[in-house]
Coordinates of C-alpha atoms and ligand atoms in Angstrom, one line a residue:
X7 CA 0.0 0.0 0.0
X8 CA 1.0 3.2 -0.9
X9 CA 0.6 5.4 2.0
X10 CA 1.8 8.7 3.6
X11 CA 5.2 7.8 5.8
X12 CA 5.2 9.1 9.7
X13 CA 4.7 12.8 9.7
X14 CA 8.1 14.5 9.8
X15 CA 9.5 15.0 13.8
X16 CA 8.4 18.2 14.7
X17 CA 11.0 20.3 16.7
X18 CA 9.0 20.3 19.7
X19 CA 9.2 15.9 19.5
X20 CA 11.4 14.7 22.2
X21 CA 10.7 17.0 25.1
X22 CA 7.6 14.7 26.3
X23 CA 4.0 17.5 26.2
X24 CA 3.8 19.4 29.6
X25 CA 7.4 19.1 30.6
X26 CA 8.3 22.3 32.2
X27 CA 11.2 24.5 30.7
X28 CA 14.6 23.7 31.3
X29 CA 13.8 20.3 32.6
X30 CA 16.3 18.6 30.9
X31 CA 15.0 14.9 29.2
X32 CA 17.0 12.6 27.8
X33 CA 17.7 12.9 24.0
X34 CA 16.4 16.4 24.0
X35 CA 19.3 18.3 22.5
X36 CA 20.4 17.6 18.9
X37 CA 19.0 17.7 15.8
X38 CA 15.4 15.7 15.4
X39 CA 16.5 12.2 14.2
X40 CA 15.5 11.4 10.6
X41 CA 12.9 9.5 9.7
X42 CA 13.6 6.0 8.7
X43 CA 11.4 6.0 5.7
X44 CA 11.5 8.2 3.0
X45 CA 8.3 10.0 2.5
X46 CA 6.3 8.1 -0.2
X47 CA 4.1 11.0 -2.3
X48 CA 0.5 9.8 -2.7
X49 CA -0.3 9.5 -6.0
X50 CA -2.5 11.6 -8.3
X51 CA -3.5 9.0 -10.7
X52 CA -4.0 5.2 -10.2
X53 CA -4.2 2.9 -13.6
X54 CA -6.6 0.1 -12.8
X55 CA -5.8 -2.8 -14.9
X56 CA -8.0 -6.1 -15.2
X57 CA -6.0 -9.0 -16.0
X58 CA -6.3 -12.6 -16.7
X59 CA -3.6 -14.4 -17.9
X60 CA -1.5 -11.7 -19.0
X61 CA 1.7 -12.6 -17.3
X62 CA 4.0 -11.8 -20.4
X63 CA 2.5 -8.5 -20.7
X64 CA 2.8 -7.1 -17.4
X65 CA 6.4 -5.6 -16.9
X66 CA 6.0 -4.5 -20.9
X67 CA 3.3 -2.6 -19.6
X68 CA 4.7 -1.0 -16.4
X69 CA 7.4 0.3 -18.8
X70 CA 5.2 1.6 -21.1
X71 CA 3.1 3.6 -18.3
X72 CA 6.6 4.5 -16.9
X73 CA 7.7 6.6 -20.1
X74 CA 4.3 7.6 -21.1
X75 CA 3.0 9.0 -17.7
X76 CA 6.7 10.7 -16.7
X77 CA 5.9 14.0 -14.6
X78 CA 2.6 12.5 -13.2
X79 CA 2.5 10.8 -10.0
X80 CA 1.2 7.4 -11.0
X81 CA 1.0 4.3 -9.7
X82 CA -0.8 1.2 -11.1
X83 CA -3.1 -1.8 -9.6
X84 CA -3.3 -4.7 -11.3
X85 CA -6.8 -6.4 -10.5
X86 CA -5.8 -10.6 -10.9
X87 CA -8.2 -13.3 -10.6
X88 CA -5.7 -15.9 -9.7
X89 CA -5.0 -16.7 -13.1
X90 CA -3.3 -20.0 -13.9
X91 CA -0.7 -18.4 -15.7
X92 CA 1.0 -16.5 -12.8
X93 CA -0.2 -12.8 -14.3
X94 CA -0.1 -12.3 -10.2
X95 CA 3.7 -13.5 -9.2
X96 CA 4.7 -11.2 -11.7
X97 CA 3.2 -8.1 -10.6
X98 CA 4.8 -9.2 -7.0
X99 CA 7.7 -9.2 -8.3
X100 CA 7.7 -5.8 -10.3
X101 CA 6.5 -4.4 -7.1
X102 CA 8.7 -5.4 -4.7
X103 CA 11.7 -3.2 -6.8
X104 CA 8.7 -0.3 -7.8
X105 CA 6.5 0.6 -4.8
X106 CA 4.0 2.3 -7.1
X107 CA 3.5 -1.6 -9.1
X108 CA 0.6 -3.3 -6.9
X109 CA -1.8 -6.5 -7.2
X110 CA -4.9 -7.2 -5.7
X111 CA -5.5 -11.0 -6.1
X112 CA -9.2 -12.3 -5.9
X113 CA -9.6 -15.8 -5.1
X114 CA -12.0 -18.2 -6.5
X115 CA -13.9 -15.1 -8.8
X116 CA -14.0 -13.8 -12.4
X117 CA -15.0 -10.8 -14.3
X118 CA -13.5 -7.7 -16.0
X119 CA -16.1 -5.4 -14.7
X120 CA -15.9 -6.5 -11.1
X121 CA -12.3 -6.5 -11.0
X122 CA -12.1 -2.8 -12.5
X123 CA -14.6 -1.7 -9.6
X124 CA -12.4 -3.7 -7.0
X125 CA -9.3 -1.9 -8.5
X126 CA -10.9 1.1 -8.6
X127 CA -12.5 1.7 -4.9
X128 CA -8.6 0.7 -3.8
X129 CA -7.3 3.6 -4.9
X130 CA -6.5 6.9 -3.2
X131 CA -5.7 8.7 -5.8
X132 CA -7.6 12.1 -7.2
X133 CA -8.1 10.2 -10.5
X134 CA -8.2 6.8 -12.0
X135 CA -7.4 5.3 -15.3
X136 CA -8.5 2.3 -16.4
X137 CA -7.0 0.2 -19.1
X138 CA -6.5 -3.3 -20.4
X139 CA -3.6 -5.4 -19.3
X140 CA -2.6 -6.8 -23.0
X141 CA -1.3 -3.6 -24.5
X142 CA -4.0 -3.0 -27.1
X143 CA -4.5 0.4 -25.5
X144 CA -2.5 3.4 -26.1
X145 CA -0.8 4.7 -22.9
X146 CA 0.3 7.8 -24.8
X147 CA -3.9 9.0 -24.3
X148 CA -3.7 9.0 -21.1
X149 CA -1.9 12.2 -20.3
X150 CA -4.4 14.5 -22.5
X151 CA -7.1 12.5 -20.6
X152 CA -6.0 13.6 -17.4
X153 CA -5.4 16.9 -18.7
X154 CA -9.3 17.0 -19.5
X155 CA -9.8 15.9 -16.0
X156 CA -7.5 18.5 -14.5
X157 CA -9.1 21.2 -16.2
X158 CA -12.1 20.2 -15.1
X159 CA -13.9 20.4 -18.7
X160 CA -15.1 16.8 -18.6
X161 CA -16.0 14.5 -16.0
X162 CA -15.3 11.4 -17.8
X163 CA -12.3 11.0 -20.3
X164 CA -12.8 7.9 -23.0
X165 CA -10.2 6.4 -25.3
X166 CA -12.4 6.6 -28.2
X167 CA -11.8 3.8 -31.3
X168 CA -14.0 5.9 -33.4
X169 CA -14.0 8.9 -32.7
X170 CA -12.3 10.8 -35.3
X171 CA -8.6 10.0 -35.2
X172 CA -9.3 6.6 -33.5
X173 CA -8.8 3.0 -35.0
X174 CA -10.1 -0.1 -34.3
X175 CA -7.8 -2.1 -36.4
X176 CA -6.8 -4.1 -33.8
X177 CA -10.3 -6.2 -33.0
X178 CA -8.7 -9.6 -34.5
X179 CA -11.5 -11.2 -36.6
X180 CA -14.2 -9.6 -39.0
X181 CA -16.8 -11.0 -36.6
X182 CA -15.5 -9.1 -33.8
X183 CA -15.7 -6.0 -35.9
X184 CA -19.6 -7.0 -36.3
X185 CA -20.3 -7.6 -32.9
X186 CA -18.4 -4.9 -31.7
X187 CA -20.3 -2.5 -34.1
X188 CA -23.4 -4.0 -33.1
X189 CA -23.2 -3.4 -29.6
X190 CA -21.9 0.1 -29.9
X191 CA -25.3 0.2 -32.2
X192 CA -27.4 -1.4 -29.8
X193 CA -26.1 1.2 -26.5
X194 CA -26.3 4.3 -28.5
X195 CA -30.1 3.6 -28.4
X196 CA -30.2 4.1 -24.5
X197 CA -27.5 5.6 -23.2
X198 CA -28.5 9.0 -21.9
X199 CA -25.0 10.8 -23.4
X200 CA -23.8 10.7 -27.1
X201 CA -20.6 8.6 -27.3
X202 CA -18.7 7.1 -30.3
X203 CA -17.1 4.6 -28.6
X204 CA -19.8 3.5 -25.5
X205 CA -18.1 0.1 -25.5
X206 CA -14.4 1.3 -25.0
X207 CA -12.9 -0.5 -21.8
X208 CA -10.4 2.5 -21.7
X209 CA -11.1 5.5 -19.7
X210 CA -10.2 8.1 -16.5
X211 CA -12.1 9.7 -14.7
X212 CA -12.3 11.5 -10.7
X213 CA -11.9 9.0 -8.0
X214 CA -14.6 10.5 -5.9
X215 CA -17.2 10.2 -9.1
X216 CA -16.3 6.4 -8.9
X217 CA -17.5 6.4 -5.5
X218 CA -20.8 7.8 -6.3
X219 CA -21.6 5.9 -8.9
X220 CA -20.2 2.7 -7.4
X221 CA -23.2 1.7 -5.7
X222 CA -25.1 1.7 -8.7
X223 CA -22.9 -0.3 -11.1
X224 CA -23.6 -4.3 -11.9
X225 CA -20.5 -5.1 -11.9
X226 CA -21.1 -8.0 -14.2
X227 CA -19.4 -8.7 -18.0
X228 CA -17.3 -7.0 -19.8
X229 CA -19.4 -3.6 -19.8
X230 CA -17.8 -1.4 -17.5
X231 CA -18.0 1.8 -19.0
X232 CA -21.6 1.4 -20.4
X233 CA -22.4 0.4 -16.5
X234 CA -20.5 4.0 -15.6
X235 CA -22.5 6.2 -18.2
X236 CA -25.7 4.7 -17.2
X237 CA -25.2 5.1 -13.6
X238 CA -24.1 8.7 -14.5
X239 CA -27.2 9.9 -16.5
X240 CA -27.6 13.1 -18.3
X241 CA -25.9 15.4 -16.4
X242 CA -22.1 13.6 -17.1
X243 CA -19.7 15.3 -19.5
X244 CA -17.9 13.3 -21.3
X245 CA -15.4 14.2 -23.7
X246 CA -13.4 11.3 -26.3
X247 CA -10.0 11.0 -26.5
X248 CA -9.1 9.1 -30.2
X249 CA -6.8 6.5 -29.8
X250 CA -5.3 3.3 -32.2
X251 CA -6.2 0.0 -30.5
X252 CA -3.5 -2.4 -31.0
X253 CA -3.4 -5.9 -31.9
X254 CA -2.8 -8.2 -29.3
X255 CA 0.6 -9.9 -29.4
X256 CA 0.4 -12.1 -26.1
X257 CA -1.9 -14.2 -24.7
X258 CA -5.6 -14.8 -26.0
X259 CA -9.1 -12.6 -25.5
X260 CA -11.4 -13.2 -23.1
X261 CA -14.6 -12.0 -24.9
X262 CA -16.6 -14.9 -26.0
X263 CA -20.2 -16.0 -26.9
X264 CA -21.3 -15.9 -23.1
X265 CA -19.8 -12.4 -23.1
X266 CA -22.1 -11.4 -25.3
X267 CA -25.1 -12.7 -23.6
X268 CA -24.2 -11.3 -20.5
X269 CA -24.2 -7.8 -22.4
X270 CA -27.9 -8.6 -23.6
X271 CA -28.7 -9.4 -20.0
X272 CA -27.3 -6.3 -18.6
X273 CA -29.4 -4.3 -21.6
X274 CA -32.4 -6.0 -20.1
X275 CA -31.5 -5.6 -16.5
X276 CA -30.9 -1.7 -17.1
X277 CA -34.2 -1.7 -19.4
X278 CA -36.5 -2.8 -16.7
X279 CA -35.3 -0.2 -14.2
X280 CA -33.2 -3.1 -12.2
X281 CA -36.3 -4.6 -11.7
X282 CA -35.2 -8.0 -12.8
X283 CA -31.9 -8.7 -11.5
X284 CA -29.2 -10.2 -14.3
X285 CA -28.8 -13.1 -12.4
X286 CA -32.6 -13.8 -12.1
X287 CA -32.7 -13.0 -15.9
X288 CA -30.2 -15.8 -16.5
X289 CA -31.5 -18.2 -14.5
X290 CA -35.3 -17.9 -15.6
X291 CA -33.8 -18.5 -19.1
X292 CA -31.7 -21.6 -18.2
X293 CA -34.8 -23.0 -15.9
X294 CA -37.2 -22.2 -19.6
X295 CA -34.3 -24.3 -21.4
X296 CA -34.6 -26.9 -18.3
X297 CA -38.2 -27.3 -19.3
X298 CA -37.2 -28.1 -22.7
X299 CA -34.7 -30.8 -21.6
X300 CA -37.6 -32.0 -19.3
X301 CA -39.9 -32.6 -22.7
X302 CA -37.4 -33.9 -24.5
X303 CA -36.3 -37.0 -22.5
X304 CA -40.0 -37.2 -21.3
X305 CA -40.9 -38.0 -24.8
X306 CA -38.0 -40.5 -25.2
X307 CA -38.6 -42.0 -22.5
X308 CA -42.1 -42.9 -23.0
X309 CA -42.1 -43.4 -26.6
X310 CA -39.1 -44.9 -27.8
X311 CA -38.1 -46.9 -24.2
X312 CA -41.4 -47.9 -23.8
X313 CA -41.1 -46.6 -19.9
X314 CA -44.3 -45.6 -17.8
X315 CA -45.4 -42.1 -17.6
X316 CA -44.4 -41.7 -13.7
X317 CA -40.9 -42.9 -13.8
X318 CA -40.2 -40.9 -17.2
X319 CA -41.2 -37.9 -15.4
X320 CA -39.2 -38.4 -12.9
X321 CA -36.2 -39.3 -14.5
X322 CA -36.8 -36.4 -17.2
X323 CA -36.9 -33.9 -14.2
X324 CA -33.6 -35.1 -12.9
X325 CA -31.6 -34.9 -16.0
X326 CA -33.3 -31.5 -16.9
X327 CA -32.2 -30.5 -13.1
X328 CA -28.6 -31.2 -13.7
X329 CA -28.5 -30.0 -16.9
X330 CA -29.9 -26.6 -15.5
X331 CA -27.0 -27.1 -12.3
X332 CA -24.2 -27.4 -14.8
X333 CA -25.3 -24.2 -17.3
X334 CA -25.9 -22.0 -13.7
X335 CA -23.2 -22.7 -13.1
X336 CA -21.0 -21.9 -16.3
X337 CA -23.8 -18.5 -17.2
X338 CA -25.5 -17.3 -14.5
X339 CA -22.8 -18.2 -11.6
X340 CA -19.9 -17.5 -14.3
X341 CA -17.9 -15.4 -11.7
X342 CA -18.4 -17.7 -8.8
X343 CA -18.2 -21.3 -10.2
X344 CA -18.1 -24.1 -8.3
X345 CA -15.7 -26.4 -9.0
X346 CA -13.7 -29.7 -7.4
X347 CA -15.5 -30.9 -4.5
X348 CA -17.9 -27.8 -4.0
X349 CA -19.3 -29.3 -7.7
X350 CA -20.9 -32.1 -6.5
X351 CA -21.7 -30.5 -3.3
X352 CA -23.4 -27.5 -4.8
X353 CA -25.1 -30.4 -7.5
X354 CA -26.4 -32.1 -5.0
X355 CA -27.7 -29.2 -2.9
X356 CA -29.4 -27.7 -6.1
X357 CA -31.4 -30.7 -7.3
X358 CA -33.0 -30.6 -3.4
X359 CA -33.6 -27.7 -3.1
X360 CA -35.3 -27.5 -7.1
X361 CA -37.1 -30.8 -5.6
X362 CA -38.6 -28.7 -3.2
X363 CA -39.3 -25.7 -5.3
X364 CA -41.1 -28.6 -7.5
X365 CA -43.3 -29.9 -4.8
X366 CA -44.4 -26.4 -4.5
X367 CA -45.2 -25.6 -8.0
X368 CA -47.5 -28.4 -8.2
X369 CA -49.0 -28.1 -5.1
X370 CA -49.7 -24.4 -5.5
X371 CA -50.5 -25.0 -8.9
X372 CA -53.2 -27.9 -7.8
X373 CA -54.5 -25.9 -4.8
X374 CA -55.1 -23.0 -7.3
X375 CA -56.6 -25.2 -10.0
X376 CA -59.0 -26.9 -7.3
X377 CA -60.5 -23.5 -6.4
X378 CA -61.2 -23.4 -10.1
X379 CA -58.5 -20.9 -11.1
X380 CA -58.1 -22.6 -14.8
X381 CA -55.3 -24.3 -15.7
X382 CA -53.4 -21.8 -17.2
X383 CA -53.3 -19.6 -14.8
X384 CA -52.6 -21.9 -12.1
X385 CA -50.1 -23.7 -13.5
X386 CA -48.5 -20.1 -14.8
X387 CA -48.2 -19.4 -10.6
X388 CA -47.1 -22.5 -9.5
X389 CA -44.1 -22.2 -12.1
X390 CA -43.2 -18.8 -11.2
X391 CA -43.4 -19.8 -6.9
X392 CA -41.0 -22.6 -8.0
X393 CA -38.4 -20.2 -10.4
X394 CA -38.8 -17.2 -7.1
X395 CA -37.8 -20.3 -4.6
X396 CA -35.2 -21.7 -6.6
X397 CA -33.1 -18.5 -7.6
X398 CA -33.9 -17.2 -4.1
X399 CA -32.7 -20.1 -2.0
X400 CA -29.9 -21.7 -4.6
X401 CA -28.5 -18.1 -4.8
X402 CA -28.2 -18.0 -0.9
X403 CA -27.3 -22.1 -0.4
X404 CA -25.6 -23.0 -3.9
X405 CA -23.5 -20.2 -4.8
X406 CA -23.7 -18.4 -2.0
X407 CA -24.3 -14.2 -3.4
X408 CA -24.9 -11.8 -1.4
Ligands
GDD30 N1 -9.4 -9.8 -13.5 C1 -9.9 -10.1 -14.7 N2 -10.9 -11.1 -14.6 N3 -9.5 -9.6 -15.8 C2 -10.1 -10.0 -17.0 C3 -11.1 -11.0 -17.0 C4 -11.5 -11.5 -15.7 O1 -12.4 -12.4 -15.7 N4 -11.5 -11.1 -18.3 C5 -10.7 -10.3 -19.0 N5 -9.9 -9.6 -18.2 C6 -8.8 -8.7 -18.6 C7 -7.9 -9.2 -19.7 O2 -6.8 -9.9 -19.1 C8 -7.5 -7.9 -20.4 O3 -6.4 -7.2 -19.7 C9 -8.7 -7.0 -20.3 O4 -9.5 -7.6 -19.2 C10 -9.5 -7.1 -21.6 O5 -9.8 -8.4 -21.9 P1 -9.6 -9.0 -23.4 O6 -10.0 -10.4 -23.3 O7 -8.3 -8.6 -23.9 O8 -10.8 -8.2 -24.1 P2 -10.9 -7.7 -25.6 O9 -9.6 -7.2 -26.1 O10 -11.5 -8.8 -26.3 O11 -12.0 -6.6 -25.4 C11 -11.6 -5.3 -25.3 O12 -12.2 -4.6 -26.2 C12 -13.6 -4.5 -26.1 C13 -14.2 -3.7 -27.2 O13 -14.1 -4.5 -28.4 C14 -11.9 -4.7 -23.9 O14 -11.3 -3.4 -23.7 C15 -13.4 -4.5 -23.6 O15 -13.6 -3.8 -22.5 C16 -13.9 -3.7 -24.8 O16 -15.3 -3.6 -24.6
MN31 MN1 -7.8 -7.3 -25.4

């Protein structure tokens, strides 16, 4: 941790308080010893970098913010998620020969998002950057987005792909061109400021804005910045800084196909005024697939193995259970998998406590049906008591949220 050394010995240090004049105390004459520690300056701007599996990029990157960001008083904190490749070891060992190199390690979670907030809300710093570990962003941008800062003409400074100036060359395939232009589309629609770039993951801003808006973020995917802008509203200025993303040369992206999903589910999440939760979101659509599965091996069951209607049921509902645990697990519980013992632990606990929410469902369901509610509608409640009980008490139980 960076933080202020002992105040300096002030003359009057060594003559203990409310010691009358000219009694004379041991060590009282003689220059005020020096302190032991050199005085380490706070510094004005902390570089949050999220990383997973980045190890060979990290001390390219440290001397890369070292020339670019001379005459600032920088410091950067690298936000690891335990990754296999030892990204963490290395930023250990950068900063144990430069004090202003730090790591914050998370155990046992995953995300980009929720490792740039972590990063961020460690900082004591006036302002913080935040930029990807694999050197596809320009460093050289971040001086004139500070200066923006500084001057206090912007409240939020964006390294801009297209914005004019900008390039996006570096987005590897066509199809991440598409999908990247798509979602730029897509958050244009709704975001309440007008941004080329709404999808850039490279940006500065105050550190006391990040606090306010903190409490408001997701925290989930890949979408940091859209999270910050919507949590900002109307009122934010924001001004784009052009910049050239690079290619990646080490190491492999993150962003895949359940990336993407995650952004649709944040769209939805911020459409309906929080009112449905992501996570709920994703696991009302995995428990619709579940009933899919259910059919499926019902209708297999029966008609091709010849097996009675009571047992296929029951067998159906237990595959479609565990095939629900395991794509929770990998979706909706992405940053918090279970893995190694806790899997079968967390398996087990899931397809009793789903056995429970069933029981309910059809009892509800029945008990509404009997006081002649139709069927529809009473078998419309008894599913929606069963999803309710099993987010609520897998989420609390399984994977354990808070
Ligand atoms: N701690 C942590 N945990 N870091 C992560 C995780 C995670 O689960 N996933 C990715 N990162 C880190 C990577 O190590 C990298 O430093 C940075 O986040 C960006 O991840 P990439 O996997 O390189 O993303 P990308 O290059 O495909 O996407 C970039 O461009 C997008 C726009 O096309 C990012 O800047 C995105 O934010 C941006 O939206
Ligand atoms: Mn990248």
């Amino acid at each position: 941790m960076l933080a202020a050394a002992d105040p300096a010995p002030t003359p009057t240090q060594g003559r203990p308080e409310g010691t009358p004049e000219g009694t004379i105390v041991a060590a009282a004459a003689g220059p005020a010893p020096e302190p032991s520690m050199p005085e380490l300056s706070v510094p004005e701007l902390s570089v949050i970098v999220p990383c997973y599996n980045e190890r060979a990029n990290v001390a390219p990157l440290v001397a890369h913010l070292t020339s670019a960001l001379a005459g600032i008083a920088w410091e950067v904190i690298f936000v690891d998620d335990s990754s296999p490749d030892g990204t963490a070891a290395e930023v250990l060992r950068l900063g144990a020969e430069d004090a202003r190199v730090r790591c914050i390690r998370r155990i046992g979670r995953r995300g980009l998002s929720s490792a740039v907030i972590e990063g961020a809300l460690a900082s004591s710093a006036a302002y913080i950057a935040v930029m990807d570990g694999d050197l596809q962003h320009d460093e050289t941008r971040i001086p004139p987005m500070l200066a923006a800062l500084r001057a206090g003409t912007a409240d939020l400074a964006v390294g801009s792909r297209h914005a004019a100036g900008g390039d996006a060359a570096g987005l590897g395939s066509a199809w991440r061109h598409r999908i990247s232009e798509l979602g730029i589309g897509i958050a244009q629609r709704f975001l309440p400021v007008r941004l080329a770039d709404p999808m850039s993951g490279f940006f500065a801003l105050p550190r006391p804005l990040f606090d306010r808006l903190a409490p408001r973020l997701t925290g989930a995917g890949f979408k940091i910045l859209l999270d910050l802008l919507l949590a900002g509203g109307k009122g934010l200025r924001v001004v784009e800084v052009p910049f050239v993303f690079r290619p990646r040369v080490a190491g492999e992206s993150k962003l895949d196909v359940l990336v993407v999903i995650q952004f649709a589910a944040l769209l939805l999440d911020k459409l309906s005024g929080g009112l449905l939760p992501l996570r709920f979101i994703a696991f009302a659509c995995v428990g619709a697939f579940g009933v899919l599965v259910n059919l499926a091996v019902l209708g297999i069951l029966t008609k091709l193995a010849g097996l009675g209607f009571e047992l296929s049921q029951s067998l159906a509902t237990l595959v479609a259970m565990l095939a629900n645990f395991e794509l929770n697990n990998r979706i909706t519980y992405r940053d918090q998998r279970l893995r190694g013992r806790m899997l079968w632990q967390g398996r087990a606990l899931f397809v009793l406590v789903c056995g429970i929410g069933a029981v309910a469902n059809v009892g509800i369901a029945g008990m509404l049906y009997r006081r002649h509610a139709g069927w529809s509608l009473a078998g419309a409640a008894g599913a929606a008591i069963g999803v309710v009980w099993n987010y609520a008490v897998s989420a609390t139980l399984v994977w354990r949220t808070r």
